[in-house]
GROMACS .gro file of C-alpha atoms in nm:
model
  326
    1UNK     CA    1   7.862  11.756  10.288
    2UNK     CA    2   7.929  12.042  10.061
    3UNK     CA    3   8.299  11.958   9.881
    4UNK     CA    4   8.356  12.301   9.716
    5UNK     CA    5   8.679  12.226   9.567
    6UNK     CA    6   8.832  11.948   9.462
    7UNK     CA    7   9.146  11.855   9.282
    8UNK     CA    8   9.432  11.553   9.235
    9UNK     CA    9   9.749  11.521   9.120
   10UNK     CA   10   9.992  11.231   9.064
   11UNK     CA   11  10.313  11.185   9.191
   12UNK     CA   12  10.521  10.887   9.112
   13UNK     CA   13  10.904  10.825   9.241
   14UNK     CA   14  11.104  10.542   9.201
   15UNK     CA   15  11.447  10.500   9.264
   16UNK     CA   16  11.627  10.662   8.944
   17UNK     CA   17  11.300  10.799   8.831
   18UNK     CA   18  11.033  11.047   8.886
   19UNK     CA   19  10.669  11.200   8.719
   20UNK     CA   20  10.446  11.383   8.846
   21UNK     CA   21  10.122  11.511   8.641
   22UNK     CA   22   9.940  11.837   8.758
   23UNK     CA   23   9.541  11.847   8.644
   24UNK     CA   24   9.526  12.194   8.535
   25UNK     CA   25   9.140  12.265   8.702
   26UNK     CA   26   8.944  12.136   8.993
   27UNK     CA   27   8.670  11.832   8.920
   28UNK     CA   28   8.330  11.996   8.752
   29UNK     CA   29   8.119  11.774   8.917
   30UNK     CA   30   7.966  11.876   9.251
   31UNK     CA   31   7.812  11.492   9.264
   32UNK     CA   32   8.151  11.298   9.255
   33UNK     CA   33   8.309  11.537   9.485
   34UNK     CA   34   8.072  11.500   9.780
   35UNK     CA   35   8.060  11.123   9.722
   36UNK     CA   36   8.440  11.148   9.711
   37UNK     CA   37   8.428  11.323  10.016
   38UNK     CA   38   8.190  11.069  10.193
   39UNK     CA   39   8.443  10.766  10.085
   40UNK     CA   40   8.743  10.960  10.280
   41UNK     CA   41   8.560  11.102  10.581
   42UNK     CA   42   8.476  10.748  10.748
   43UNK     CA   43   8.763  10.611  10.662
   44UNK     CA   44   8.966  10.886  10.825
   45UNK     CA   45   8.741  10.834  11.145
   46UNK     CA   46   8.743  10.483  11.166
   47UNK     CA   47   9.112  10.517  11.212
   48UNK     CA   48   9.247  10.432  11.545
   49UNK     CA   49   9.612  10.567  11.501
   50UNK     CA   50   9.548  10.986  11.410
   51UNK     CA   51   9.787  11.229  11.549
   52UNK     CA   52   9.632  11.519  11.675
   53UNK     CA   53   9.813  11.877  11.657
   54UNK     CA   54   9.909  12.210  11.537
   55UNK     CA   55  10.141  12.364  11.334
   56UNK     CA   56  10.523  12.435  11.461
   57UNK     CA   57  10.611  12.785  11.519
   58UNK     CA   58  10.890  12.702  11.293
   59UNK     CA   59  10.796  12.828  10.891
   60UNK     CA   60  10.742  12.571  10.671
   61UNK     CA   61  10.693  12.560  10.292
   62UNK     CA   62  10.369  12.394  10.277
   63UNK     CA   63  10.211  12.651  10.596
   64UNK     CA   64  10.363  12.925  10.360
   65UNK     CA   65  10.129  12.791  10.083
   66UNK     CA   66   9.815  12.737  10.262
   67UNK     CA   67   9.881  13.081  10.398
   68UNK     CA   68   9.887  13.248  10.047
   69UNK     CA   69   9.598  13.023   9.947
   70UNK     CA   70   9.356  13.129  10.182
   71UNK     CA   71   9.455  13.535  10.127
   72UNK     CA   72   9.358  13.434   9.800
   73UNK     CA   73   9.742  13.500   9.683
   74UNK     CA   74   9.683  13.182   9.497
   75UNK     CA   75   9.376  12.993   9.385
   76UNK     CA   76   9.301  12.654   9.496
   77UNK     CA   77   9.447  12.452   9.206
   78UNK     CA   78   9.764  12.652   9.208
   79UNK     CA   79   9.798  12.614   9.580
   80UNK     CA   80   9.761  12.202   9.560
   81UNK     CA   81  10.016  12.238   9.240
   82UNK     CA   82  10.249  12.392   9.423
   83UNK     CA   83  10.178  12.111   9.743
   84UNK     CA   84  10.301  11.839   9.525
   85UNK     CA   85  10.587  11.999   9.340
   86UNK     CA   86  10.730  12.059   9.679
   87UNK     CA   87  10.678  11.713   9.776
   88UNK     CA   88  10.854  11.571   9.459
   89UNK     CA   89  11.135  11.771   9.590
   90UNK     CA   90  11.152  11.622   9.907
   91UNK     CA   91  11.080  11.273   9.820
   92UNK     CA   92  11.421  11.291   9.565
   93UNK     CA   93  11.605  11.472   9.851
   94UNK     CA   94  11.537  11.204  10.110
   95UNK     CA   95  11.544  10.946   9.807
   96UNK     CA   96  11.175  10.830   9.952
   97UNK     CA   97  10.947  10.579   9.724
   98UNK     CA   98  10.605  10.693   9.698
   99UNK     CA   99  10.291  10.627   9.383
  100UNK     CA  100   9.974  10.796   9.440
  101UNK     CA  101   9.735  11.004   9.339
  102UNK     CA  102   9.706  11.323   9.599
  103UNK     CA  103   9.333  11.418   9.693
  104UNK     CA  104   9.244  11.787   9.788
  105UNK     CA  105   8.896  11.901   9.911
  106UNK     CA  106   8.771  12.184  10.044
  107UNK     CA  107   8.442  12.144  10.257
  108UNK     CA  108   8.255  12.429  10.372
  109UNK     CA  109   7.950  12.358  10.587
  110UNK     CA  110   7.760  12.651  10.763
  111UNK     CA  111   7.996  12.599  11.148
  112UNK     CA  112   8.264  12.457  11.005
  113UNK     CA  113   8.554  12.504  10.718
  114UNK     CA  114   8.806  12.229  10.635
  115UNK     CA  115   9.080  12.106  10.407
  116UNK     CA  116   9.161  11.738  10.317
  117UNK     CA  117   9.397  11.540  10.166
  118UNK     CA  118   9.451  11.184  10.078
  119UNK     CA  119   9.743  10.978   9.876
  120UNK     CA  120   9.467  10.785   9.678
  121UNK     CA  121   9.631  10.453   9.510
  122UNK     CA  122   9.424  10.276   9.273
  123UNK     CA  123   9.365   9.921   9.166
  124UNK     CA  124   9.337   9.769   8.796
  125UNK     CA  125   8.961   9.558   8.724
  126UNK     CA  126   8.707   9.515   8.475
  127UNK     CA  127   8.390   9.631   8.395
  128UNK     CA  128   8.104   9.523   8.138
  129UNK     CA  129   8.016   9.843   7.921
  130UNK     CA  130   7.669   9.906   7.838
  131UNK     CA  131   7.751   9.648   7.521
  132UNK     CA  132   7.817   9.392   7.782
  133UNK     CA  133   8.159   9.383   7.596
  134UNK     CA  134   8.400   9.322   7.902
  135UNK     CA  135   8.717   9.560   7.974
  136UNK     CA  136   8.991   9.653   8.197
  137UNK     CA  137   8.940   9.971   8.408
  138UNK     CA  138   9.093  10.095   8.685
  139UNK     CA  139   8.937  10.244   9.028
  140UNK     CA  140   9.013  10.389   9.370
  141UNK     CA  141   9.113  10.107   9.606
  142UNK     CA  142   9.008  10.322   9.972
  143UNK     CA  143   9.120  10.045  10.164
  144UNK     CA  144   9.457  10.105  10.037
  145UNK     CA  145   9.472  10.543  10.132
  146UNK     CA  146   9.768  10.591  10.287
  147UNK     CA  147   9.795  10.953  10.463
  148UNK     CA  148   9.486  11.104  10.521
  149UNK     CA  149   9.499  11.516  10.708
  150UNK     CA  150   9.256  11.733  10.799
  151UNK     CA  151   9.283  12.098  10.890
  152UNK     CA  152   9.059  12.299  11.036
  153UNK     CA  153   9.056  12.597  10.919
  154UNK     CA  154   8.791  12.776  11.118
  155UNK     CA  155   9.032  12.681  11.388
  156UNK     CA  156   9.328  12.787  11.276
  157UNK     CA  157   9.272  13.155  11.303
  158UNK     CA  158   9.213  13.099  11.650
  159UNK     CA  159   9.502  13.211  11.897
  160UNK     CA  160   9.454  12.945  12.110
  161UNK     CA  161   9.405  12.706  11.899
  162UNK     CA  162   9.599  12.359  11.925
  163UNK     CA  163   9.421  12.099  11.790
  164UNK     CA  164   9.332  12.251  11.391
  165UNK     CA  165   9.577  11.982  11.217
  166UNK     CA  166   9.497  11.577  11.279
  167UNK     CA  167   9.681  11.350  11.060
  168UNK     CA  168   9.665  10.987  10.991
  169UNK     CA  169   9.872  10.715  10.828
  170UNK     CA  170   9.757  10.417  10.664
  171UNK     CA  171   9.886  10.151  10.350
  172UNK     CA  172  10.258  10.157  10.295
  173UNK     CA  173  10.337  10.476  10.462
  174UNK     CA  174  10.585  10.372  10.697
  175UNK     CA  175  10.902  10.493  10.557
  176UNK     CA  176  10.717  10.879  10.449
  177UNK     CA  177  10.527  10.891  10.828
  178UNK     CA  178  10.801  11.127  10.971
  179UNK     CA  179  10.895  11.296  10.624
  180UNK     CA  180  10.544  11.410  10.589
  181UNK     CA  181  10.500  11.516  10.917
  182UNK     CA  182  10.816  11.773  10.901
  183UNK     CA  183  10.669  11.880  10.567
  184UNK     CA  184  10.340  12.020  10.695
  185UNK     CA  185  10.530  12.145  10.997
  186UNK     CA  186  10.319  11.896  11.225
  187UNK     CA  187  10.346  11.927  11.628
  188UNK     CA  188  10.146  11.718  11.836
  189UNK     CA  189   9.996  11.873  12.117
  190UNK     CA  190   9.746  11.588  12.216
  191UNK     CA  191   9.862  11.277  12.408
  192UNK     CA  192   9.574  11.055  12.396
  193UNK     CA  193   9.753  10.772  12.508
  194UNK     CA  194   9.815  10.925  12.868
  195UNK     CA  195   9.477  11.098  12.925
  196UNK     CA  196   9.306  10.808  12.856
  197UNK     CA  197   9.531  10.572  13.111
  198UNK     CA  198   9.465  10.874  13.325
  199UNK     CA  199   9.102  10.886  13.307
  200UNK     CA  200   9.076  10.484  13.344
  201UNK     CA  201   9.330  10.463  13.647
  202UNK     CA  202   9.060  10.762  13.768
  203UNK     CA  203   8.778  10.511  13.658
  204UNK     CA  204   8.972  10.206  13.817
  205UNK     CA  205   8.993  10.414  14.159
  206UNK     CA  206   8.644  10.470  14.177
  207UNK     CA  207   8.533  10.154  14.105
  208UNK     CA  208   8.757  10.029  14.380
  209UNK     CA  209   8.456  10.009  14.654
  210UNK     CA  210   8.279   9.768  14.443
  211UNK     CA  211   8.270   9.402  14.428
  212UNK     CA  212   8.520   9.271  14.219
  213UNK     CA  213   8.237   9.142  13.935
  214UNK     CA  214   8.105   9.490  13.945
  215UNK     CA  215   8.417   9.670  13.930
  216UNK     CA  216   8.535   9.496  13.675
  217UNK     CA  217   8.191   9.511  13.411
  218UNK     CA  218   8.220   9.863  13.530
  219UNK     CA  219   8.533   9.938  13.397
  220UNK     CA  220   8.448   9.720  13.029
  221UNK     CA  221   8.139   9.930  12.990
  222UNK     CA  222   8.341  10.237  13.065
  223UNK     CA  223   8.595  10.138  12.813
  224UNK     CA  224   8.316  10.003  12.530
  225UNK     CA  225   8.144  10.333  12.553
  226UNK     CA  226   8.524  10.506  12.522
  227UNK     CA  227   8.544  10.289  12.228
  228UNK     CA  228   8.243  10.377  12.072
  229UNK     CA  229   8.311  10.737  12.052
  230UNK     CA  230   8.661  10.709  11.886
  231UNK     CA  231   8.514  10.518  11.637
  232UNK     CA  232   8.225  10.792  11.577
  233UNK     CA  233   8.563  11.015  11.566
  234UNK     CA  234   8.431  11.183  11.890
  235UNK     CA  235   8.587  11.308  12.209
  236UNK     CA  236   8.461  11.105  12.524
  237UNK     CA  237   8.286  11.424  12.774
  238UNK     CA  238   8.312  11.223  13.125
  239UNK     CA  239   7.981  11.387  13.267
  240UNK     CA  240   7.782  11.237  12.930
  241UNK     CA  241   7.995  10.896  13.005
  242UNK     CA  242   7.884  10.884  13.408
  243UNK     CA  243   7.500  10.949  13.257
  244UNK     CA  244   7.530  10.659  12.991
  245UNK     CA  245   7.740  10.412  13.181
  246UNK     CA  246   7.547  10.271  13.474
  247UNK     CA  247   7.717  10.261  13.853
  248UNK     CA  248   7.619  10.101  14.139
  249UNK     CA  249   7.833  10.358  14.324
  250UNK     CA  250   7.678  10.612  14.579
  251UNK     CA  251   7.870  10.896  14.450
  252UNK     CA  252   7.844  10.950  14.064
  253UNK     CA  253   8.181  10.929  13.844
  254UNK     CA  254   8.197  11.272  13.731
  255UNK     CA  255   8.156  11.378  14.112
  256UNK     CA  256   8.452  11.137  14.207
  257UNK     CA  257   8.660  11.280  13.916
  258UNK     CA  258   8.576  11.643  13.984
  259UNK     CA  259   8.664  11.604  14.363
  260UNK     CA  260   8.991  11.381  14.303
  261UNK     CA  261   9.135  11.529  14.004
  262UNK     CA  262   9.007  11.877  13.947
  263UNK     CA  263   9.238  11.957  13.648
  264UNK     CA  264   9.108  11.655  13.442
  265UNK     CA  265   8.989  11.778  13.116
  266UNK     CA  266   8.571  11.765  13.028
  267UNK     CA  267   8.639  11.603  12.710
  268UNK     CA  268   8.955  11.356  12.554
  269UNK     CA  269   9.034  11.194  12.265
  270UNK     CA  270   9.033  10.814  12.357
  271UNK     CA  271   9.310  10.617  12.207
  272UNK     CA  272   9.203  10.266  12.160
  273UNK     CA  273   9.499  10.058  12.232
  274UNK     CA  274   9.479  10.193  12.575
  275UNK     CA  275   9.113  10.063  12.634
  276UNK     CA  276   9.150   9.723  12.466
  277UNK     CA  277   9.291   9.579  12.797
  278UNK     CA  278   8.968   9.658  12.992
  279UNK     CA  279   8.753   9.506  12.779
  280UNK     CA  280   8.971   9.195  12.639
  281UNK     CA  281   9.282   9.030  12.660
  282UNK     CA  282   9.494   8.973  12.367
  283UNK     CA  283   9.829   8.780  12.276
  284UNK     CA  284   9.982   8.583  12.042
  285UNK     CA  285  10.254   8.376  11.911
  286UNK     CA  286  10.324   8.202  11.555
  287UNK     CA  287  10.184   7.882  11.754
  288UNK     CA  288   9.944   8.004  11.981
  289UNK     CA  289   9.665   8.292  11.981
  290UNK     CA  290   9.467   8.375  12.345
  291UNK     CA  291   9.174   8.648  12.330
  292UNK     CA  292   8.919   8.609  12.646
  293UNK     CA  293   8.718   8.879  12.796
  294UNK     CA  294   8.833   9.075  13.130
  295UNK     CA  295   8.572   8.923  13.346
  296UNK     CA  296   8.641   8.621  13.265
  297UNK     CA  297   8.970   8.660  13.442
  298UNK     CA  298   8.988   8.498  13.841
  299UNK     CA  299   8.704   8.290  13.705
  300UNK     CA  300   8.702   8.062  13.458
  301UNK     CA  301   9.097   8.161  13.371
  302UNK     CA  302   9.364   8.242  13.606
  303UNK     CA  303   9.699   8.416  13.610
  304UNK     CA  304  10.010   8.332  13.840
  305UNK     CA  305  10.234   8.575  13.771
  306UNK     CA  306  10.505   8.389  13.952
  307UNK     CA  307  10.487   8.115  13.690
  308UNK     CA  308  10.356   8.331  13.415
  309UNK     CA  309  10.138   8.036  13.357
  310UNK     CA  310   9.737   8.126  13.270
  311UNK     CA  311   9.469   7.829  13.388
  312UNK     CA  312   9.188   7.788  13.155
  313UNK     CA  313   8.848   7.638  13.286
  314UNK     CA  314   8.514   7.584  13.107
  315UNK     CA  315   8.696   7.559  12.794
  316UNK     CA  316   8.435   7.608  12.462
  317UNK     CA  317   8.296   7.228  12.408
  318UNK     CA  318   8.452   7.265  12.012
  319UNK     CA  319   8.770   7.315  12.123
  320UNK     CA  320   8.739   7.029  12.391
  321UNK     CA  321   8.557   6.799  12.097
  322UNK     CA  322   8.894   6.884  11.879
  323UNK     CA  323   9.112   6.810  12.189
  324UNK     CA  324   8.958   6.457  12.234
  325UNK     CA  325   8.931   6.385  11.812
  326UNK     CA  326   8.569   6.365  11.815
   0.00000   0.00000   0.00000
């Protein structure tokens, strides 16, 4: 995981008030920077909600920069300056909030070429020196990284390339989500939400000519191994699927696919609010919270939709013992 550059800067705007303090070289230590690079990297796959995408046709200020970056028109710690000046200037034009410290890395690995970046916030704590005297410190709080974007940048020289530029949002980003995006000059040109409804109303047909117990364990192990491979931060190929997910079927699924929809795409990105509803059911209010599995419905729990009322049978013997004050 080779992290050959790698810089921060802070930026800090409050209403009123802004800072922001440029580090004048990259980080000298190889060591930090891959295990740096190791903290963001899962993170930034583990995340269900990443936009997938391209740059606009349309010039923007920060494509302009990583153009004259990578002609070597500017080195990397002038290019990543330059990043966050620009985006001081845009957070006191929209009068946007933001506190962070802004992550660069370059990784170069033998295939492959990329750029990250991460707002980093960090967290006060304490630490016991090596006098076991105790003191306040401060450190990286990852579970709080709020945009994370990677670009490919093998990819981006490629004319038909659509898919170099995935971002994702996390902690307190809300009110910068569609600020940031028109600052990189973001387009999406992936819907993951509709080819994976497509490919499981595809899944749902050919699972049609089973019985219903089949069809519907089918389907949740068809979903569960869709799952799986977002989380890796893989694309789900259907032929590797139909050779991993077992079918009692006589024709296979990537047969049934390639015969009934011929333009559906080898490989997707799964979007995981899609699948959820084939392997569980989910709801709540502030009073009440329901989560059963999908076979379990037109068993043990029914639906009339007439009545919108759901029949639970078999309920867990805790909940009865509760029920009954025992």
């Amino acid at each position: 995981m080779p992290a050959t550059s790698a810089i921060a800067h802070r930026l800090t705007r409050r209403t009123g008030d802004q800072s922001f303090s440029l580090r004048e070289t990259p980080f000298d230590r190889e060591g930090l920077n891959n295990r740096m690079l190791a903290e963001i990297k899962p993170l930034f796959t583990r995340r269900a909600s990443k936009r997938y995408g391209c740059f606009a046709e349309e010039a923007t200020v920060f494509k302009g920069l990583l153009v004259n970056w990578r002609d070597q028109t500017l080195s990397f710690t002038q290019f990543t300056a330059k990043v966050i000046e620009n985006l001081a200037m845009l957070m006191e034009q929209e009068d946007l909030e933001t506190d962070g410290h802004w992550l660069f890395i370059e990784e170069e690995l033998e295939a492959s070429h990329r750029l990250w970046i991460a707002l980093l916030k960090q967290k006060d704590g304490l630490l016991l020196n090596a006098d076991n005297d105790l003191q306040d410190t401060g450190y990286i709080d990852f579970a709080k990284t709020g945009l994370c974007a990677c670009i490919d940048l093998h990819d981006i020289d490629n004319p038909d390339g659509k898919r170099y530029l995935t971002l994702s949002f996390g902690f307190g980003d809300r009110p910068l989500q569609q600020h940031l995006m028109d600052f990189f000059g973001f387009t999406d040109t992936v819907d993951t939400q509709a080819d994976t409804e497509r490919f499981m109303e595809l899944v749902s047909d050919y699972s049609e000519a089973m019985p219903e117990d089949t069809a519907k364990r089918y389907q949740k192990e068809v979903a569960e191994f869709c799952m799986e491979q977002s989380k890796e931060g893989a694309a789900v190929n259907y032929h590797e699927l139909s050779g991993n997910v077992d079918s009692v079927a006589e024709v296979s699924l990537d047969d049934f696919i390639a015969e009934r929809a011929p333009e559906m795409k080898e490989e997707f990105i799964p979007d995981r609010s899609s699948l959820k509803k084939y392997i569980r059911y989910t709801g709540r209010t502030k009073e009440v919270s329901i989560s059963f599995s999908n076979e379990s419905l037109g068993k043990s729990i029914t639906f009339d939709p007439s009545t919108e009322t759901l029949t639970l049978k078999d309920l867990p013997s805790a909940l009865v013992k509760q029920l009954k004050g025992e």
